[in-house]
Amino acid sequence: MPVSSGVRKRIAEFLDPDDEIHYVFPADVFGSTNPGVFFAVTRKTITIMTTGRLSRKTPKSVVSTGLRNQRIGPVDTSTVPWFKFNGIDYEIDDEYVPVVHAADAEIMRDAAKPEDPLPDL
C-alpha cells in the first residue's frame, strides 16, 4: 500500500521547505528493537526518519540525512527484500522494491549524463 498523503505531509514537515519529495517508503532496521523508519528521497537529499515505538505510521524524528548522490540499493530479493544503506541493513515489503529501484534509476540516470565539454560557453 502506498504511503498516504497524510504521512507524506508529516514527512515534509521534517524537510527543507524548498525541497520536493520524489519517493517515500517504509523500512525496518534489521535486528533493531525500534525498527520502523521512513526513507524520504527528495530532489536534494535522502532522509531517514524514525517512527517511534508506539506507531509505525507516523514519523517522529530525523535519524540521518545525506546528499542525493548515492544509490539506496541494490535490493536483495532472494529472501525477504533487504538492502544495506550506509552500513545498516533494512528490510522492506515486496511492494516497495520498485520504489527503491526507481529512486536508484533516477540517480543513476543523473550520474550517467556526460559533463559539459564547453562549460564556459
Tab-separated table of C-alpha atoms in Angstrom:
chain	number	residue	atom	x	y	z
A	1	MET	CA	0.000	0.000	0.000
A	2	PRO	CA	1.473	3.393	-0.962
A	3	VAL	CA	2.401	5.845	1.754
A	4	SER	CA	-0.647	8.043	2.433
A	5	SER	CA	-0.801	11.750	1.664
A	6	GLY	CA	-1.115	12.446	5.414
A	7	VAL	CA	2.150	10.652	6.143
A	8	ARG	CA	3.810	12.445	3.219
A	9	LYS	CA	2.634	15.754	4.667
A	10	ARG	CA	4.115	14.903	8.097
A	11	ILE	CA	7.358	13.817	6.458
A	12	ALA	CA	7.530	17.093	4.522
A	13	GLU	CA	7.488	18.961	7.851
A	14	PHE	CA	10.942	17.491	8.613
A	15	LEU	CA	12.395	18.501	5.241
A	16	ASP	CA	13.665	21.720	3.714
A	17	PRO	CA	10.564	23.633	2.564
A	18	ASP	CA	12.247	24.347	-0.781
A	19	ASP	CA	12.807	20.653	-1.460
A	20	GLU	CA	10.499	18.271	-3.306
A	21	ILE	CA	9.697	14.693	-2.282
A	22	HIS	CA	10.247	12.211	-5.106
A	23	TYR	CA	9.890	8.878	-3.256
A	24	VAL	CA	8.815	7.740	0.207
A	25	PHE	CA	8.816	4.201	1.567
A	26	PRO	CA	8.779	2.496	4.957
A	27	ALA	CA	11.512	0.106	6.038
A	28	ASP	CA	12.582	-1.819	9.122
A	29	VAL	CA	16.067	-1.749	10.600
A	30	PHE	CA	17.082	-5.392	10.718
A	31	GLY	CA	17.562	-6.624	14.294
A	32	SER	CA	16.529	-3.375	15.984
A	33	THR	CA	14.125	-3.117	18.909
A	34	ASN	CA	12.770	0.113	17.379
A	35	PRO	CA	12.841	-0.880	13.718
A	36	GLY	CA	10.346	1.382	11.919
A	37	VAL	CA	11.716	4.106	9.640
A	38	PHE	CA	10.681	6.068	6.582
A	39	PHE	CA	13.022	6.880	3.719
A	40	ALA	CA	12.220	10.204	2.053
A	41	VAL	CA	14.059	10.655	-1.228
A	42	THR	CA	13.923	14.245	-2.382
A	43	ARG	CA	15.459	16.321	-5.106
A	44	LYS	CA	18.373	17.175	-2.749
A	45	THR	CA	18.608	14.517	-0.030
A	46	ILE	CA	17.890	11.059	1.284
A	47	THR	CA	16.392	11.499	4.750
A	48	ILE	CA	15.653	8.658	7.153
A	49	MET	CA	13.084	9.238	9.903
A	50	THR	CA	12.232	7.020	12.849
A	51	THR	CA	8.611	6.241	13.597
A	52	GLY	CA	8.987	5.693	17.334
A	53	ARG	CA	7.780	2.733	19.357
A	54	LEU	CA	4.032	3.324	19.513
A	55	SER	CA	3.164	3.972	15.878
A	56	ARG	CA	4.953	2.732	12.784
A	57	LYS	CA	2.884	5.081	10.607
A	58	THR	CA	3.975	8.456	11.976
A	59	PRO	CA	7.467	9.932	11.536
A	60	LYS	CA	8.859	11.200	14.843
A	61	SER	CA	12.377	12.467	14.180
A	62	VAL	CA	15.168	12.554	11.620
A	63	VAL	CA	17.777	9.841	12.099
A	64	SER	CA	20.055	10.808	9.210
A	65	THR	CA	20.233	12.986	6.140
A	66	GLY	CA	22.594	12.627	3.234
A	67	LEU	CA	23.003	14.190	-0.165
A	68	ARG	CA	21.089	12.705	-3.067
A	69	ASN	CA	24.220	11.477	-4.804
A	70	GLN	CA	24.140	7.804	-3.799
A	71	ARG	CA	22.112	4.723	-4.538
A	72	ILE	CA	19.894	3.132	-1.911
A	73	GLY	CA	20.017	-0.409	-3.281
A	74	PRO	CA	20.570	-2.861	-4.732
A	75	VAL	CA	17.741	-4.768	-3.088
A	76	ASP	CA	18.352	-8.463	-2.415
A	77	THR	CA	15.096	-10.290	-3.091
A	78	SER	CA	16.327	-13.863	-2.596
A	79	THR	CA	14.520	-13.950	0.788
A	80	VAL	CA	12.704	-11.061	2.471
A	81	PRO	CA	13.656	-7.984	0.406
A	82	TRP	CA	16.515	-6.137	2.075
A	83	PHE	CA	19.290	-3.690	1.280
A	84	LYS	CA	22.293	-2.154	3.016
A	85	PHE	CA	22.417	1.632	3.185
A	86	ASN	CA	25.247	3.445	4.966
A	87	GLY	CA	26.233	0.198	6.683
A	88	ILE	CA	22.777	-0.609	8.086
A	89	ASP	CA	20.580	-3.476	6.880
A	90	TYR	CA	16.964	-2.574	6.105
A	91	GLU	CA	14.043	-4.837	5.247
A	92	ILE	CA	11.169	-3.669	3.063
A	93	ASP	CA	7.898	-5.135	1.855
A	94	ASP	CA	7.819	-6.542	-1.684
A	95	GLU	CA	5.647	-3.691	-2.903
A	96	TYR	CA	8.371	-1.108	-2.157
A	97	VAL	CA	11.144	-2.832	-4.138
A	98	PRO	CA	10.105	-0.950	-7.324
A	99	VAL	CA	10.210	2.335	-5.386
A	100	VAL	CA	13.834	1.734	-4.388
A	101	HIS	CA	14.652	0.711	-7.961
A	102	ALA	CA	13.005	3.864	-9.325
A	103	ALA	CA	14.911	6.077	-6.876
A	104	ASP	CA	18.171	4.368	-7.842
A	105	ALA	CA	17.391	4.627	-11.558
A	106	GLU	CA	16.815	8.350	-11.143
A	107	ILE	CA	20.209	8.919	-9.533
A	108	MET	CA	21.972	6.608	-11.997
A	109	ARG	CA	20.378	8.488	-14.903
A	110	ASP	CA	21.671	11.773	-13.496
A	111	ALA	CA	25.140	10.295	-12.891
A	112	ALA	CA	25.277	8.964	-16.446
A	113	LYS	CA	24.922	12.406	-18.010
A	114	PRO	CA	28.165	13.469	-19.678
A	115	GLU	CA	29.955	16.540	-18.440
A	116	ASP	CA	29.574	19.684	-20.499
A	117	PRO	CA	32.681	19.766	-22.724
A	118	LEU	CA	32.473	23.559	-23.022
A	119	PRO	CA	31.092	24.793	-19.696
A	120	ASP	CA	32.210	28.401	-20.258
A	121	LEU	CA	30.149	28.966	-23.409
